[in-house]
XYZ file of C-alpha atoms in Angstrom:
634
model
C 114.926 212.775 -40.323
C 117.666 213.279 -42.861
C 119.191 216.723 -43.096
C 122.277 218.183 -44.696
C 125.430 217.993 -42.629
C 126.020 221.098 -40.534
C 129.203 221.935 -38.635
C 128.754 221.939 -34.882
C 128.167 225.229 -33.081
C 129.378 225.913 -29.578
C 126.721 226.922 -27.065
C 128.975 229.791 -26.035
C 129.020 231.148 -29.530
C 126.428 233.883 -29.586
C 127.177 235.636 -32.806
C 124.005 235.929 -34.793
C 123.124 238.636 -37.209
C 120.258 239.640 -34.954
C 122.399 240.013 -31.858
C 125.059 241.879 -33.733
C 122.380 244.177 -35.054
C 121.070 244.821 -31.582
C 124.500 245.697 -30.317
C 124.998 248.272 -33.035
C 121.523 249.683 -32.592
C 122.227 250.106 -28.910
C 125.244 252.215 -29.797
C 123.073 254.417 -31.970
C 124.769 253.290 -35.150
C 122.890 252.745 -38.363
C 123.103 249.307 -39.878
C 122.402 250.571 -43.351
C 125.154 251.894 -45.489
C 124.414 255.333 -46.971
C 125.386 253.809 -50.253
C 122.952 250.953 -49.919
C 121.262 250.044 -53.124
C 117.795 248.618 -53.689
C 118.168 244.904 -53.222
C 116.564 242.429 -55.545
C 113.956 240.065 -54.215
C 114.306 236.377 -54.893
C 113.896 235.671 -58.609
C 110.356 235.816 -59.967
C 109.005 233.029 -62.160
C 105.759 233.673 -64.026
C 103.546 231.591 -66.295
C 101.956 228.178 -65.956
C 104.914 225.865 -66.648
C 107.707 225.672 -64.088
C 110.847 223.618 -63.596
C 112.038 223.715 -60.014
C 115.276 222.161 -58.858
C 115.917 221.389 -55.196
C 119.576 221.323 -54.190
C 122.217 222.481 -51.753
C 123.460 226.051 -51.671
C 126.471 227.471 -49.795
C 125.350 230.426 -47.679
C 126.835 232.728 -45.092
C 124.338 234.717 -43.013
C 126.396 235.097 -39.846
C 130.024 235.041 -40.864
C 130.102 231.251 -40.951
C 129.843 229.146 -44.077
C 126.904 226.784 -44.059
C 124.827 224.724 -46.466
C 121.195 225.617 -47.161
C 118.429 223.831 -49.034
C 117.539 225.919 -52.059
C 115.220 225.945 -55.054
C 116.864 226.919 -58.344
C 119.864 228.092 -56.330
C 117.932 230.641 -54.285
C 117.077 231.131 -50.589
C 114.285 232.084 -50.318
C 113.034 230.090 -53.281
C 111.806 231.952 -56.378
C 108.553 233.888 -56.183
C 105.977 232.067 -58.283
C 103.406 234.293 -59.955
C 100.303 232.532 -61.237
C 96.956 233.644 -62.633
C 93.629 232.560 -61.231
C 91.791 230.254 -63.602
C 94.921 228.772 -65.183
C 96.248 225.257 -64.850
C 99.819 225.182 -63.600
C 102.384 222.443 -64.081
C 105.409 222.308 -61.784
C 108.124 219.748 -62.424
C 110.156 219.436 -59.239
C 113.486 217.622 -59.385
C 115.270 216.546 -56.231
C 119.064 216.862 -56.280
C 119.453 216.251 -52.550
C 120.911 213.112 -51.068
C 117.584 212.266 -49.439
C 113.834 212.530 -50.107
C 112.197 215.890 -50.532
C 108.809 217.435 -51.306
C 107.020 220.720 -51.870
C 103.719 221.622 -50.235
C 101.701 224.482 -51.735
C 100.567 226.125 -48.533
C 96.979 227.393 -48.565
C 96.183 226.074 -52.030
C 92.909 224.255 -52.578
C 93.894 221.348 -54.825
C 93.612 217.552 -55.208
C 95.143 215.667 -52.301
C 97.765 213.951 -54.466
C 99.103 217.404 -55.379
C 99.371 218.631 -51.782
C 102.945 217.466 -51.313
C 102.876 215.724 -47.949
C 104.890 212.458 -47.963
C 102.934 209.603 -46.475
C 99.558 211.222 -47.111
C 99.603 212.846 -50.554
C 102.334 210.821 -52.162
C 105.576 209.001 -51.400
C 107.787 212.060 -51.636
C 110.428 212.795 -54.238
C 113.396 210.453 -54.065
C 116.934 211.677 -54.856
C 117.341 212.165 -58.584
C 113.614 211.889 -59.301
C 111.187 214.425 -60.725
C 107.604 214.769 -59.565
C 105.088 216.630 -61.671
C 102.521 218.683 -59.805
C 99.566 219.850 -61.892
C 96.379 221.530 -60.718
C 93.851 224.254 -61.436
C 94.371 227.585 -59.718
C 90.941 228.511 -58.403
C 91.867 231.264 -55.970
C 93.939 234.410 -55.845
C 96.059 236.215 -53.298
C 99.288 235.658 -51.368
C 100.426 232.157 -50.418
C 103.701 230.296 -50.096
C 105.344 226.942 -50.596
C 107.778 224.903 -48.559
C 109.185 221.454 -48.029
C 107.218 218.976 -45.941
C 110.218 216.658 -45.556
C 112.636 216.516 -42.657
C 113.897 219.901 -41.479
C 114.269 221.297 -45.009
C 111.962 224.229 -44.360
C 114.292 225.337 -41.545
C 117.278 225.111 -43.885
C 115.842 227.314 -46.600
C 113.250 225.507 -48.722
C 110.451 228.093 -48.730
C 109.179 230.630 -51.248
C 106.267 232.948 -52.058
C 103.282 232.446 -54.353
C 101.360 235.441 -55.725
C 98.175 234.724 -57.688
C 96.650 237.471 -59.765
C 92.834 237.555 -59.728
C 90.894 236.867 -62.906
C 88.430 239.621 -61.984
C 89.344 243.220 -61.151
C 91.295 243.346 -57.925
C 89.299 245.041 -55.139
C 92.576 246.253 -53.638
C 93.988 249.404 -55.213
C 97.760 249.754 -55.234
C 100.546 250.997 -57.479
C 103.229 248.420 -56.689
C 103.548 245.382 -54.518
C 106.330 243.621 -52.687
C 106.590 240.219 -51.106
C 107.957 240.455 -47.552
C 108.955 236.934 -46.603
C 110.086 236.441 -43.003
C 112.137 233.492 -41.806
C 114.542 232.313 -39.118
C 117.949 230.892 -39.897
C 120.201 228.889 -37.623
C 123.792 227.849 -38.229
C 123.072 224.757 -36.203
C 121.894 221.471 -37.627
C 118.112 221.555 -37.012
C 118.358 217.991 -35.759
C 120.668 219.249 -33.026
C 118.237 222.045 -32.187
C 115.483 219.505 -31.716
C 117.694 217.218 -29.658
C 118.603 220.095 -27.333
C 114.953 220.997 -26.853
C 114.170 217.393 -25.981
C 116.908 217.410 -23.340
C 116.192 220.904 -22.000
C 113.098 222.666 -23.301
C 114.322 226.117 -22.215
C 117.801 225.624 -23.685
C 117.437 228.700 -25.914
C 115.684 230.893 -23.364
C 118.188 233.498 -22.213
C 115.550 235.801 -20.833
C 114.854 233.943 -17.647
C 113.946 235.921 -14.604
C 116.788 237.184 -12.411
C 117.442 238.174 -8.806
C 116.683 241.764 -9.781
C 113.271 240.648 -11.060
C 112.676 238.842 -7.780
C 113.512 241.940 -5.795
C 111.209 244.053 -7.973
C 108.370 241.566 -7.471
C 108.860 241.617 -3.696
C 108.710 245.410 -3.619
C 105.545 245.473 -5.757
C 103.636 242.477 -4.406
C 105.120 241.659 -1.050
C 107.016 238.592 0.060
C 104.053 236.267 0.582
C 102.486 236.767 -2.796
C 105.801 236.665 -4.626
C 106.649 233.422 -2.842
C 103.284 231.877 -3.720
C 103.564 232.818 -7.370
C 107.105 231.529 -7.669
C 106.049 228.327 -5.976
C 103.200 227.897 -8.444
C 105.402 228.323 -11.510
C 108.007 225.982 -10.071
C 105.359 223.373 -9.296
C 104.231 223.454 -12.906
C 107.830 223.308 -14.086
C 107.084 226.290 -16.280
C 108.675 229.664 -16.703
C 106.925 232.978 -17.175
C 109.514 233.993 -19.757
C 108.981 230.869 -21.865
C 107.537 232.733 -24.852
C 109.457 231.016 -27.649
C 111.157 227.625 -27.759
C 113.915 228.725 -30.129
C 115.197 232.281 -29.921
C 117.668 234.825 -31.248
C 120.334 232.957 -29.348
C 120.656 230.717 -32.370
C 118.369 232.391 -34.900
C 119.169 235.163 -37.324
C 115.890 236.627 -38.500
C 115.622 237.282 -42.216
C 113.445 239.508 -44.374
C 113.451 238.326 -47.986
C 116.653 236.476 -47.192
C 118.430 239.564 -45.814
C 119.864 239.725 -42.313
C 119.225 242.696 -39.991
C 122.713 243.913 -40.848
C 121.975 244.340 -44.524
C 118.189 244.648 -44.508
C 115.800 244.383 -47.402
C 115.007 247.518 -49.394
C 111.834 248.352 -51.304
C 111.621 251.498 -53.366
C 108.496 253.577 -53.938
C 107.619 256.780 -55.743
C 106.045 259.679 -53.963
C 102.257 259.344 -53.782
C 102.194 255.632 -54.527
C 100.135 253.058 -52.679
C 102.352 250.098 -51.840
C 100.980 246.637 -51.190
C 103.156 244.556 -48.891
C 102.514 240.826 -48.964
C 103.765 239.563 -45.610
C 104.458 235.843 -45.343
C 105.782 234.160 -42.226
C 107.932 231.345 -43.568
C 109.802 230.866 -40.286
C 110.151 227.489 -38.658
C 109.432 228.615 -35.086
C 109.128 232.394 -34.858
C 106.055 234.584 -34.553
C 106.671 238.190 -35.563
C 105.085 241.488 -34.499
C 105.152 243.894 -37.427
C 104.986 247.666 -37.572
C 106.241 250.483 -39.772
C 106.860 253.499 -37.557
C 105.302 256.574 -39.120
C 102.885 254.636 -41.333
C 99.424 253.270 -40.802
C 98.879 249.856 -42.347
C 95.562 248.933 -43.939
C 95.138 245.179 -43.733
C 93.319 244.045 -46.890
C 93.862 240.288 -46.968
C 94.451 237.450 -44.529
C 95.813 234.105 -45.708
C 95.243 235.171 -49.299
C 91.579 236.036 -48.813
C 90.336 239.597 -49.189
C 88.868 241.105 -46.035
C 87.179 244.370 -45.196
C 90.043 246.840 -44.775
C 91.241 247.356 -41.213
C 93.610 250.195 -40.320
C 96.189 249.208 -37.698
C 99.576 250.201 -36.343
C 100.786 246.694 -35.610
C 99.882 243.064 -36.166
C 101.166 239.661 -35.199
C 101.801 237.120 -37.932
C 101.921 233.503 -36.888
C 104.125 230.940 -38.538
C 102.605 230.109 -41.966
C 100.090 232.972 -41.955
C 100.030 235.675 -44.624
C 98.732 239.238 -44.390
C 98.521 241.810 -47.165
C 98.670 245.455 -46.117
C 98.558 248.692 -48.106
C 100.635 251.675 -47.004
C 100.710 255.184 -48.389
C 104.117 256.682 -47.668
C 104.218 260.398 -48.226
C 107.018 262.835 -48.592
C 110.579 261.944 -49.330
C 111.487 260.003 -46.232
C 112.366 256.384 -45.660
C 110.520 253.997 -43.308
C 111.679 250.915 -41.440
C 109.643 247.745 -41.868
C 110.204 246.246 -38.449
C 109.403 242.637 -37.559
C 110.404 241.816 -33.973
C 110.199 238.294 -32.701
C 107.395 237.636 -30.236
C 109.885 237.023 -27.421
C 111.916 240.143 -28.336
C 115.145 238.217 -28.806
C 115.755 239.738 -32.237
C 114.203 241.167 -35.340
C 114.153 241.245 -39.107
C 113.955 244.543 -40.886
C 113.656 246.276 -44.201
C 113.424 249.795 -45.576
C 110.742 251.412 -47.699
C 112.311 254.383 -49.331
C 111.887 256.724 -52.301
C 115.658 256.736 -52.683
C 117.979 253.822 -51.886
C 120.427 256.269 -50.352
C 117.882 257.282 -47.701
C 117.642 255.237 -44.528
C 115.321 255.238 -41.538
C 115.962 254.862 -37.844
C 115.642 251.343 -36.522
C 113.276 251.378 -33.543
C 114.000 249.760 -30.222
C 112.329 246.482 -29.548
C 109.377 246.535 -27.180
C 109.522 245.172 -23.651
C 109.963 241.469 -23.094
C 106.596 239.908 -22.277
C 105.856 237.405 -19.545
C 103.193 234.750 -19.367
C 100.372 235.368 -16.948
C 97.665 233.500 -15.098
C 95.300 234.171 -17.983
C 97.605 232.202 -20.263
C 96.839 229.119 -18.187
C 93.192 229.205 -19.170
C 92.189 230.555 -15.767
C 89.066 232.536 -16.578
C 88.751 234.061 -13.124
C 92.191 235.597 -13.359
C 92.368 236.274 -17.077
C 93.104 239.895 -17.728
C 94.876 240.462 -14.443
C 98.359 240.161 -15.842
C 97.916 241.501 -19.308
C 100.497 244.140 -18.769
C 103.058 241.613 -17.648
C 106.534 242.330 -18.832
C 110.092 241.667 -17.866
C 110.632 245.378 -17.518
C 107.958 246.146 -14.984
C 104.736 245.030 -13.356
C 102.911 248.161 -12.593
C 99.501 246.581 -12.920
C 100.234 243.909 -10.371
C 99.712 246.268 -7.485
C 96.042 246.179 -8.315
C 95.745 242.449 -7.987
C 93.651 241.338 -5.111
C 94.179 237.626 -5.444
C 97.409 237.311 -3.555
C 98.924 233.996 -4.300
C 96.178 233.228 -6.753
C 93.184 230.958 -6.635
C 94.283 227.999 -8.700
C 90.979 226.235 -8.707
C 90.269 227.410 -12.226
C 92.882 225.305 -13.901
C 94.513 221.943 -13.697
C 98.258 221.683 -13.409
C 98.860 218.244 -14.725
C 102.574 218.711 -14.330
C 102.089 218.352 -10.585
C 100.557 214.911 -11.036
C 102.617 212.891 -13.417
C 100.676 209.748 -12.964
C 97.144 208.645 -13.586
C 97.321 206.332 -10.616
C 94.580 207.091 -8.187
C 93.167 209.852 -10.353
C 89.456 210.385 -9.913
C 88.056 211.122 -13.329
C 84.638 211.463 -11.845
C 85.589 214.978 -10.837
C 85.917 216.027 -14.450
C 82.808 217.173 -16.199
C 82.318 215.191 -19.385
C 78.656 215.820 -19.929
C 77.569 216.086 -23.506
C 80.533 214.294 -24.950
C 80.888 211.147 -26.976
C 83.711 209.189 -25.367
C 83.299 205.974 -27.289
C 86.634 206.329 -28.935
C 88.562 208.346 -26.395
C 92.216 207.665 -26.503
C 91.960 207.285 -30.235
C 91.404 210.751 -31.638
C 89.482 214.014 -31.357
C 86.089 213.930 -29.674
C 82.676 214.853 -31.015
C 80.510 217.033 -28.831
C 77.076 215.476 -28.651
C 75.229 218.700 -27.848
C 73.526 220.299 -30.828
C 76.003 222.802 -32.271
C 75.160 226.470 -32.097
C 74.491 228.444 -35.287
C 77.262 229.195 -37.756
C 79.400 232.239 -37.200
C 79.072 232.563 -33.464
C 81.479 229.916 -32.237
C 81.098 227.061 -29.843
C 78.862 227.092 -26.814
C 79.765 223.572 -25.767
C 81.326 222.779 -22.432
C 85.035 222.172 -22.230
C 85.855 218.505 -21.754
C 89.102 216.706 -21.199
C 89.387 213.157 -22.484
C 91.083 210.474 -20.375
C 93.943 210.552 -22.882
C 94.797 214.019 -21.582
C 95.736 212.652 -18.175
C 99.239 211.357 -17.803
C 102.862 212.406 -17.973
C 102.456 213.555 -21.567
C 100.245 216.499 -20.498
C 101.307 219.060 -17.897
C 98.356 221.459 -18.004
C 94.666 221.537 -18.858
C 92.732 224.751 -19.335
C 89.461 224.325 -17.457
C 87.917 227.681 -18.284
C 89.523 228.929 -21.504
C 88.299 232.226 -22.877
C 87.803 233.031 -26.550
C 91.001 234.090 -28.258
C 89.155 236.232 -30.822
C 89.754 239.554 -29.131
C 93.105 238.762 -27.597
C 95.948 240.352 -29.606
C 98.318 237.942 -27.921
C 101.079 237.719 -25.348
C 103.149 240.894 -25.355
C 100.670 242.972 -27.364
C 97.785 243.341 -24.958
C 98.749 246.700 -23.525
C 100.206 248.302 -26.612
C 97.205 250.589 -27.058
C 97.689 252.022 -23.563
C 101.462 251.888 -23.502
C 102.286 253.048 -27.030
C 99.008 254.251 -28.533
C 99.108 251.538 -31.197
C 96.081 249.767 -32.575
C 96.885 246.074 -32.836
C 95.010 243.724 -35.172
C 92.883 241.056 -33.505
C 91.112 238.120 -35.096
C 87.821 239.663 -33.971
C 88.511 242.600 -36.333
C 88.507 240.401 -39.437
C 85.436 240.169 -41.692
C 85.468 238.581 -45.099
C 85.085 241.023 -47.989
C 82.581 238.738 -49.696
C 79.469 236.993 -48.363
C 79.919 233.603 -46.749
C 79.594 230.924 -49.430
C 78.313 228.060 -47.278
C 75.586 229.452 -45.002
C 74.715 226.121 -43.428
C 74.906 225.673 -39.706
C 77.352 222.984 -38.565
C 75.916 219.490 -38.323
C 78.264 218.522 -35.542
C 81.138 219.829 -33.502
C 84.557 218.397 -32.783
C 86.573 219.595 -29.805
C 90.327 219.155 -30.078
C 92.805 219.991 -27.339
C 96.330 221.214 -28.026
C 98.380 219.453 -25.386
C 101.914 218.913 -24.251
C 104.456 218.614 -21.519
C 106.787 221.569 -21.778
C 109.508 220.241 -19.513
C 109.747 217.024 -21.528
C 109.149 218.795 -24.838
C 106.326 216.437 -25.749
C 103.535 217.765 -27.991
C 100.271 216.149 -28.919
C 96.577 216.581 -29.689
C 94.234 215.367 -26.954
C 97.300 213.938 -25.237
C 98.020 211.559 -28.126
C 101.014 211.988 -30.380
C 100.619 211.650 -34.140
C 102.315 208.274 -34.336
C 99.646 206.734 -32.073
C 96.579 208.555 -33.366
C 93.776 207.565 -35.693
C 92.573 209.914 -38.439
C 89.864 212.471 -37.899
C 87.197 211.351 -40.354
C 84.876 213.777 -42.118
C 82.015 212.879 -44.408
C 82.247 214.417 -47.839
C 79.923 217.418 -48.042
C 79.287 217.842 -44.336
C 79.615 221.131 -42.471
C 81.421 220.735 -39.172
C 82.633 223.037 -36.408
C 86.075 222.462 -34.952
C 86.851 224.037 -31.590
C 90.492 224.144 -30.601
C 91.301 224.381 -26.904
C 94.873 225.326 -26.106
C 95.840 223.497 -22.934
C 99.410 224.736 -23.151
C 101.138 228.034 -22.462
C 102.532 228.289 -25.980
C 100.900 230.021 -28.955
C 100.253 227.440 -31.665
C 99.619 228.128 -35.381
C 97.328 225.325 -36.556
C 97.148 224.531 -40.271
C 94.542 222.399 -42.006
C 95.549 221.287 -45.491
C 93.153 221.137 -48.426
C 90.122 222.717 -46.724
C 89.352 226.232 -45.577
C 89.169 227.011 -41.896
C 86.331 229.546 -41.610
C 86.995 231.569 -38.494
C 83.859 232.396 -36.511
C 84.166 236.052 -35.548
C 80.496 236.761 -34.771
C 79.152 237.682 -38.208
C 77.732 234.671 -40.081
C 77.344 236.715 -43.265
C 81.068 237.504 -43.638
C 83.066 234.633 -42.181
C 86.772 235.006 -43.021
C 88.540 232.013 -44.507
C 91.989 231.107 -43.286
C 94.409 228.224 -43.769
C 96.328 228.769 -40.533
C 94.945 229.879 -37.175
C 96.783 231.133 -34.119
C 95.499 229.729 -30.844
C 96.567 231.815 -27.865
C 97.775 230.096 -24.668
C 94.951 228.884 -22.462
C 92.226 229.992 -24.902
C 89.807 228.424 -27.359
C 88.816 229.291 -30.888
C 86.190 227.896 -33.260
C 85.949 227.615 -36.999
C 83.811 225.894 -39.593
C 84.939 223.424 -42.215
C 83.046 222.346 -45.300
C 84.382 218.909 -46.184
C 84.325 219.441 -49.936
C 87.639 217.839 -50.880
C 88.080 214.081 -50.769
C 91.337 212.628 -49.603
C 93.886 212.486 -46.827
C 94.946 215.844 -45.452
C 97.544 216.872 -42.908
C 96.441 218.888 -39.872
C 99.112 220.154 -37.528
C 100.844 222.810 -35.525
C 103.121 224.691 -37.906
C 105.885 225.186 -35.329
C 108.399 222.825 -36.847
C 109.610 221.223 -33.649
C 106.037 220.696 -32.404
C 104.887 219.059 -35.618
C 106.140 215.504 -35.027
C 103.676 215.118 -32.147
C 101.018 217.787 -32.631
C 99.643 216.460 -35.907
C 96.726 214.472 -37.288
C 95.484 213.086 -40.549
C 92.078 214.412 -41.589
C 90.364 211.962 -43.918
C 87.442 213.170 -46.037
C 85.481 210.195 -47.353
C 82.345 209.517 -49.361
C 79.853 208.327 -46.804
C 82.647 208.359 -44.260
C 81.897 208.076 -40.617
C 82.373 210.905 -38.191
C 84.736 211.118 -35.284
């Protein structure tokens, strides 16, 4: 992949905005100048005719001069404000030295307007202009980004806000875009190369001798030894929460580092709508505003029944709209800590730019648990796992663990001699295994309630490319995620879960699914190999859908990473147990070792991308979804 030239960065150099911010916070010093002024968001472009210019931009987020990829000279790119029902025209000119593109994330549009080189079009060559034109038939908060090379990592991302043609069901007095991202001074190509050589290169939160001693005191020598042996055998680490961390990343909020912070001003008594967008390449954020309840009113641009929470996780590429009602004359910190707690982005909501708020400490560093391996029998045992303490472990009865509930492929890096007869594959159509996702032959259950099919592992999942298979994955609907599971007990915070989400409007397509496709998210962490069903994108055939059909897709996460999965061009209707109010999303988080089901109405012809939105997973964990007239199924 072609990327701009970046100066080399020494591994010893650990000077990121995030780390510097942490150091100051630890000394009790405010990062915000008393004379701070309200900072402008990226420029806002409104209307239905746009000229966007992609080019290089000198930036300095960390004290080092670097080159970013910008739109109209801005990182983040300008906020585009459209109106539902209008036809927009966007002329995008590429001034880079290599091909580029823009994908309109979450937009329902013709496939040749989707902006994915190789599927939608050829891309935009240097010096060329591509004209995107499509009807805007939805409203809400979305975003756009490059789908070429590593350009999203280097700055090519921006927000889209679409005003509804009908009265907005959400009442608010002002709104702000809050766009989160992760910046590295390194060349993204170097980041990827390091991960390929050493997948935990950026993990500086590995367990220590002190952790070992604490485990021995809490669990005893035998159990500690058995658990350590198990993790070593799998070549996995309990602290492997994020591939790329604050060691190299500076986390940004609307393009501002933690040192400077973004500022949004409100007037006393106002309702403020915050449009959160995770435009990061690799970072999941946990968001809270100490002192304020957040009412979640939209997910991925779609209005939902309001849910009052204290905290929520936003996966890469997801959007959430929340309404807050700050009272009094005080300022509040908008705090977005990375899932692995290696850094944070922050902003300030304030009635007066001269007022600041205390920056909270980050929460404890989470650890992976047995439940994250898809071990149903042990799920829930380690949900309080953290690097700071393991108080709940004293209650565990399964010393050493019964590992019969999962399959550690990393211990068997060869298919030689493997007895596939031991794997249950009943009810599955294996005619094209090794080619692409598999259809479940059992009659699908009714819409809205999720899959009831057995979990099956195709032969393509066995081999050195896959190091783990979840044999008994639980539903991820009511799991707030690694590091958030005990926040209600520990901090008294209500955390948003997918199971809390109900669409504000009745489900449009009430049909039950005609068939079900089970897709496994797979990989080998030690080798940094990612795939679907054990097959990388380069070797896979398309998933074929017949135009007009209603299909259920069940994702099974056979890895210990949290993956945000994005389907282009079609809604992913998340089955949360209420068929009358199925929420529509464009990106879905799949927790480690869990499964999740959603419905898709194949109502848009064409070739669509379908992939993990973690940038360095995408080259392998990707598929083409092809919707065809009279097309054949998987």
